[in-house]
Each structure stands twice: as structure tokens, then as C-alpha cells.
Amino acid sequence: MAEANAQAPSLSQLADVVQPAPVSWMPQTAGWEVLGVVLAVLVLWLAWRGVRRWWRNRYRRDALAELHRLELRWQADTSTGPEVLEALPVLVKRCALAAWPRDQVASRSGAEWARFLLANAGHATHGAEALAPLVREIQYHDTAALKRVSPHDVRVLIEASRQWIQGHVST
């Protein structure tokens, strides 16, 4: 028994447990580095496109804000319907002038202007169809004729203008 105790290691003879080195978070192959660079370039490209789109569409935001002011003015006093009806085609034309070259938009009026709105409506075709009669005939109506337009029709034309401003596709 004394012989067994002599051969048994004591605590003083035991070595500490060796901890492995921590695993590196650095990629071990070049493929991960290439993937990281590609992803970084993709994120930068998408951010650049988003900023560019936001900047190009500022005229839409401005037109929608002006349309909202017109709508609020009309809602506060429905007798302003004729002024709103006269302002809607002007607002839509200003919006189109911001999106297309002046020589393609400025000279159009009446039926030709209505065809232009329909042709470039994008996903706002319904709005352009409702807006076309207004822009085709507004120049021929006096204030008395515009006063006879029902509040429902004024609301429809405001919404049609909103749809066209939001949905038109410029080339």
C-alpha cells in the first residue's frame, strides 16, 4: 500500500489545464474578404441610388405639399372650388415641367395635354383618366361654370391629381 501511495501523483505534481488559443474572428481565406468587399460596395451603391432617387423626386414632394395646401383650403371653405379647379392643372403642368424637358411639355394644352398625361401616367392611369377632362376643358370654362362643379367631383379631381403626381413615369 505504501508502494501505491508513492506512485500516485500529488496535487503539487499536476499541471494546469492548457487553454486553447481563442478563435480568431479574422477570415481565414481570401473568399470571405472578397465577399466583404462586394457586400460593402453593394451597400454603398444601394445607398447612393436611394439618395439620388430621393433627390430627383423632390419636385413630387413639393407638388404634393402644395396639393395638400389646396385641399385643406378647399375643405375649410368649399366655395373655393373654382380656384382649386383652376390651380390643379397648373400644378400638374409644373410637376410635368420638372420631370420632362420644357419643349416636350410647355406647349401642350387641351386634348394634346390630356393625351400626354395619359401616356405618361405610369401606374396612375385611373387618376390620369379622371384628370384628362379637367385639363382638356378648363381653359374654356369661366368661373360660373366651375362653380357648378360638385364637391364630390372636386374631391375626385384632387385625388386624381395626387395619383398622377405620385405615379407618373418620366422618361
mmCIF file of C-alpha atoms in Angstrom:
data_model
loop_
_atom_site.group_PDB
_atom_site.id
_atom_site.type_symbol
_atom_site.label_atom_id
_atom_site.label_comp_id
_atom_site.label_asym_id
_atom_site.label_seq_id
_atom_site.Cartn_x
_atom_site.Cartn_y
_atom_site.Cartn_z
ATOM 1 C CA MET A 1 0.000 0.000 0.000
ATOM 2 C CA ALA A 2 2.827 2.338 0.700
ATOM 3 C CA GLU A 3 4.097 1.485 -2.725
ATOM 4 C CA ALA A 4 0.741 2.541 -4.316
ATOM 5 C CA ASN A 5 0.811 5.857 -2.436
ATOM 6 C CA ALA A 6 4.328 6.532 -3.611
ATOM 7 C CA GLN A 7 3.322 6.167 -7.251
ATOM 8 C CA ALA A 8 0.123 8.264 -7.000
ATOM 9 C CA PRO A 9 0.708 11.843 -8.125
ATOM 10 C CA SER A 10 0.147 14.557 -5.632
ATOM 11 C CA LEU A 11 -1.627 17.817 -6.342
ATOM 12 C CA SER A 12 1.699 19.596 -6.441
ATOM 13 C CA GLN A 13 2.768 17.431 -9.386
ATOM 14 C CA LEU A 14 -0.334 18.159 -11.547
ATOM 15 C CA ALA A 15 -0.010 20.765 -14.324
ATOM 16 C CA ASP A 16 -2.595 23.440 -15.058
ATOM 17 C CA VAL A 17 -5.135 22.747 -17.791
ATOM 18 C CA VAL A 18 -3.898 24.306 -21.006
ATOM 19 C CA GLN A 19 -6.486 26.638 -22.573
ATOM 20 C CA PRO A 20 -6.540 26.689 -26.362
ATOM 21 C CA ALA A 21 -5.862 29.987 -28.068
ATOM 22 C CA PRO A 22 -9.060 31.982 -28.767
ATOM 23 C CA VAL A 23 -10.504 31.510 -32.219
ATOM 24 C CA SER A 24 -9.726 34.437 -34.497
ATOM 25 C CA TRP A 25 -12.618 36.375 -35.971
ATOM 26 C CA MET A 26 -10.494 37.278 -38.972
ATOM 27 C CA PRO A 27 -11.419 35.360 -42.120
ATOM 28 C CA GLN A 28 -9.093 32.505 -42.837
ATOM 29 C CA THR A 29 -9.484 32.586 -46.613
ATOM 30 C CA ALA A 30 -9.459 35.328 -49.242
ATOM 31 C CA GLY A 31 -13.010 34.430 -50.325
ATOM 32 C CA TRP A 32 -14.504 35.977 -47.207
ATOM 33 C CA GLU A 33 -12.547 39.176 -47.765
ATOM 34 C CA VAL A 34 -13.738 39.360 -51.371
ATOM 35 C CA LEU A 35 -17.325 38.750 -50.226
ATOM 36 C CA GLY A 36 -16.982 41.502 -47.617
ATOM 37 C CA VAL A 37 -15.720 43.973 -50.215
ATOM 38 C CA VAL A 38 -18.511 43.034 -52.644
ATOM 39 C CA LEU A 39 -21.149 43.462 -49.924
ATOM 40 C CA ALA A 40 -19.694 46.826 -48.877
ATOM 41 C CA VAL A 41 -19.724 48.047 -52.493
ATOM 42 C CA LEU A 42 -23.305 46.792 -52.909
ATOM 43 C CA VAL A 43 -24.461 48.619 -49.771
ATOM 44 C CA LEU A 44 -22.754 51.843 -50.901
ATOM 45 C CA TRP A 45 -24.278 51.552 -54.392
ATOM 46 C CA LEU A 46 -27.784 50.988 -52.975
ATOM 47 C CA ALA A 47 -27.387 53.941 -50.615
ATOM 48 C CA TRP A 48 -26.197 56.158 -53.480
ATOM 49 C CA ARG A 49 -29.196 55.125 -55.631
ATOM 50 C CA GLY A 50 -31.597 55.778 -52.769
ATOM 51 C CA VAL A 51 -30.202 59.253 -52.138
ATOM 52 C CA ARG A 52 -30.223 60.013 -55.857
ATOM 53 C CA ARG A 53 -33.877 58.872 -56.201
ATOM 54 C CA TRP A 54 -34.865 60.900 -53.137
ATOM 55 C CA TRP A 55 -33.165 63.996 -54.584
ATOM 56 C CA ARG A 56 -34.685 63.526 -58.071
ATOM 57 C CA ASN A 57 -38.182 63.197 -56.606
ATOM 58 C CA ARG A 58 -38.116 66.384 -54.532
ATOM 59 C CA TYR A 59 -40.375 68.072 -57.099
ATOM 60 C CA ARG A 60 -43.020 65.402 -56.349
ATOM 61 C CA ARG A 61 -42.802 66.106 -52.629
ATOM 62 C CA ASP A 62 -43.127 69.845 -53.267
ATOM 63 C CA ALA A 63 -46.105 69.337 -55.600
ATOM 64 C CA LEU A 64 -47.811 67.020 -53.119
ATOM 65 C CA ALA A 65 -47.304 69.561 -50.344
ATOM 66 C CA GLU A 66 -48.869 72.295 -52.480
ATOM 67 C CA LEU A 67 -51.731 69.972 -53.406
ATOM 68 C CA HIS A 68 -52.280 69.267 -49.715
ATOM 69 C CA ARG A 69 -52.478 73.020 -49.016
ATOM 70 C CA LEU A 70 -55.027 73.432 -51.821
ATOM 71 C CA GLU A 71 -57.053 70.539 -50.449
ATOM 72 C CA LEU A 72 -57.033 71.961 -46.925
ATOM 73 C CA ARG A 73 -58.119 75.359 -48.222
ATOM 74 C CA TRP A 74 -60.970 73.752 -50.163
ATOM 75 C CA GLN A 75 -62.020 71.619 -47.181
ATOM 76 C CA ALA A 76 -62.133 74.702 -44.960
ATOM 77 C CA ASP A 77 -64.260 76.573 -47.494
ATOM 78 C CA THR A 78 -65.860 74.605 -50.334
ATOM 79 C CA SER A 79 -66.712 77.859 -52.126
ATOM 80 C CA THR A 80 -63.038 77.962 -53.159
ATOM 81 C CA GLY A 81 -63.735 75.047 -55.533
ATOM 82 C CA PRO A 82 -63.301 77.157 -58.717
ATOM 83 C CA GLU A 83 -59.906 78.445 -57.562
ATOM 84 C CA VAL A 84 -58.808 74.917 -56.704
ATOM 85 C CA LEU A 85 -60.021 73.626 -60.078
ATOM 86 C CA GLU A 86 -58.037 76.353 -61.834
ATOM 87 C CA ALA A 87 -54.943 75.605 -59.736
ATOM 88 C CA LEU A 88 -54.906 71.816 -60.280
ATOM 89 C CA PRO A 89 -53.929 71.837 -63.979
ATOM 90 C CA VAL A 90 -51.282 74.475 -63.289
ATOM 91 C CA LEU A 91 -49.829 72.348 -60.505
ATOM 92 C CA VAL A 92 -49.809 69.211 -62.649
ATOM 93 C CA LYS A 93 -48.137 71.090 -65.510
ATOM 94 C CA ARG A 94 -45.467 72.498 -63.187
ATOM 95 C CA CYS A 95 -44.846 68.970 -61.947
ATOM 96 C CA ALA A 96 -44.517 67.737 -65.549
ATOM 97 C CA LEU A 97 -42.142 70.590 -66.385
ATOM 98 C CA ALA A 98 -39.901 69.430 -63.559
ATOM 99 C CA ALA A 99 -39.884 65.852 -64.860
ATOM 100 C CA TRP A 100 -39.616 66.338 -68.638
ATOM 101 C CA PRO A 101 -37.763 68.770 -70.897
ATOM 102 C CA ARG A 102 -39.611 72.045 -71.388
ATOM 103 C CA ASP A 103 -40.048 71.576 -75.146
ATOM 104 C CA GLN A 104 -41.978 68.321 -74.562
ATOM 105 C CA VAL A 105 -44.432 69.815 -72.058
ATOM 106 C CA ALA A 106 -44.769 73.593 -72.163
ATOM 107 C CA SER A 107 -46.599 73.974 -75.463
ATOM 108 C CA ARG A 108 -49.193 71.243 -74.826
ATOM 109 C CA SER A 109 -52.764 72.174 -73.987
ATOM 110 C CA GLY A 110 -56.269 70.819 -74.318
ATOM 111 C CA ALA A 111 -56.622 67.340 -75.798
ATOM 112 C CA GLU A 112 -52.900 67.079 -76.567
ATOM 113 C CA TRP A 113 -52.074 67.780 -72.903
ATOM 114 C CA ALA A 114 -54.661 65.203 -71.772
ATOM 115 C CA ARG A 115 -53.081 62.584 -74.095
ATOM 116 C CA PHE A 116 -49.662 63.407 -72.643
ATOM 117 C CA LEU A 117 -50.965 62.871 -69.092
ATOM 118 C CA LEU A 118 -52.485 59.523 -70.075
ATOM 119 C CA ALA A 119 -49.375 58.385 -71.957
ATOM 120 C CA ASN A 120 -47.055 59.140 -69.041
ATOM 121 C CA ALA A 121 -49.319 58.179 -66.143
ATOM 122 C CA GLY A 122 -47.375 55.037 -65.212
ATOM 123 C CA HIS A 123 -49.385 53.217 -62.554
ATOM 124 C CA ALA A 124 -51.658 56.265 -62.120
ATOM 125 C CA THR A 125 -53.734 55.592 -65.231
ATOM 126 C CA HIS A 126 -57.025 55.851 -63.343
ATOM 127 C CA GLY A 127 -56.047 59.255 -61.980
ATOM 128 C CA ALA A 128 -54.978 60.471 -65.415
ATOM 129 C CA GLU A 129 -58.295 59.351 -66.924
ATOM 130 C CA ALA A 130 -60.183 61.354 -64.295
ATOM 131 C CA LEU A 131 -57.871 64.341 -64.729
ATOM 132 C CA ALA A 132 -57.943 64.407 -68.547
ATOM 133 C CA PRO A 133 -61.368 66.093 -68.919
ATOM 134 C CA LEU A 134 -60.350 68.841 -66.497
ATOM 135 C CA VAL A 135 -57.127 69.735 -68.302
ATOM 136 C CA ARG A 136 -58.813 69.382 -71.688
ATOM 137 C CA GLU A 137 -61.667 71.762 -70.888
ATOM 138 C CA ILE A 138 -60.592 74.040 -68.001
ATOM 139 C CA GLN A 139 -59.309 76.742 -70.321
ATOM 140 C CA TYR A 140 -62.736 77.065 -71.923
ATOM 141 C CA HIS A 141 -64.778 77.411 -68.713
ATOM 142 C CA ASP A 142 -65.436 80.571 -66.823
ATOM 143 C CA THR A 143 -65.722 80.862 -63.048
ATOM 144 C CA ALA A 144 -69.518 80.481 -63.158
ATOM 145 C CA ALA A 145 -69.183 77.095 -64.892
ATOM 146 C CA LEU A 146 -66.538 75.985 -62.395
ATOM 147 C CA LYS A 147 -68.838 76.930 -59.504
ATOM 148 C CA ARG A 148 -71.322 74.337 -60.765
ATOM 149 C CA VAL A 149 -68.808 71.507 -60.309
ATOM 150 C CA SER A 150 -69.965 69.372 -57.385
ATOM 151 C CA PRO A 151 -67.835 68.998 -54.247
ATOM 152 C CA HIS A 152 -67.614 65.265 -54.985
ATOM 153 C CA ASP A 153 -66.087 65.989 -58.402
ATOM 154 C CA VAL A 154 -63.641 68.472 -56.875
ATOM 155 C CA ARG A 155 -62.571 65.788 -54.394
ATOM 156 C CA VAL A 156 -62.179 63.255 -57.249
ATOM 157 C CA LEU A 157 -60.040 65.706 -59.234
ATOM 158 C CA ILE A 158 -57.843 66.450 -56.231
ATOM 159 C CA GLU A 159 -57.296 62.726 -55.719
ATOM 160 C CA ALA A 160 -56.663 62.212 -59.445
ATOM 161 C CA SER A 161 -54.035 64.959 -59.344
ATOM 162 C CA ARG A 162 -52.424 63.312 -56.321
ATOM 163 C CA GLN A 163 -52.333 59.944 -58.090
ATOM 164 C CA TRP A 164 -50.767 61.411 -61.221
ATOM 165 C CA ILE A 165 -48.131 63.350 -59.279
ATOM 166 C CA GLN A 166 -47.190 60.258 -57.287
ATOM 167 C CA GLY A 167 -47.394 57.731 -60.092
ATOM 168 C CA HIS A 168 -46.244 59.349 -63.333
ATOM 169 C CA VAL A 169 -43.202 57.895 -65.031
ATOM 170 C CA SER A 170 -40.810 60.275 -66.708
ATOM 171 C CA THR A 171 -38.537 59.122 -69.498
#
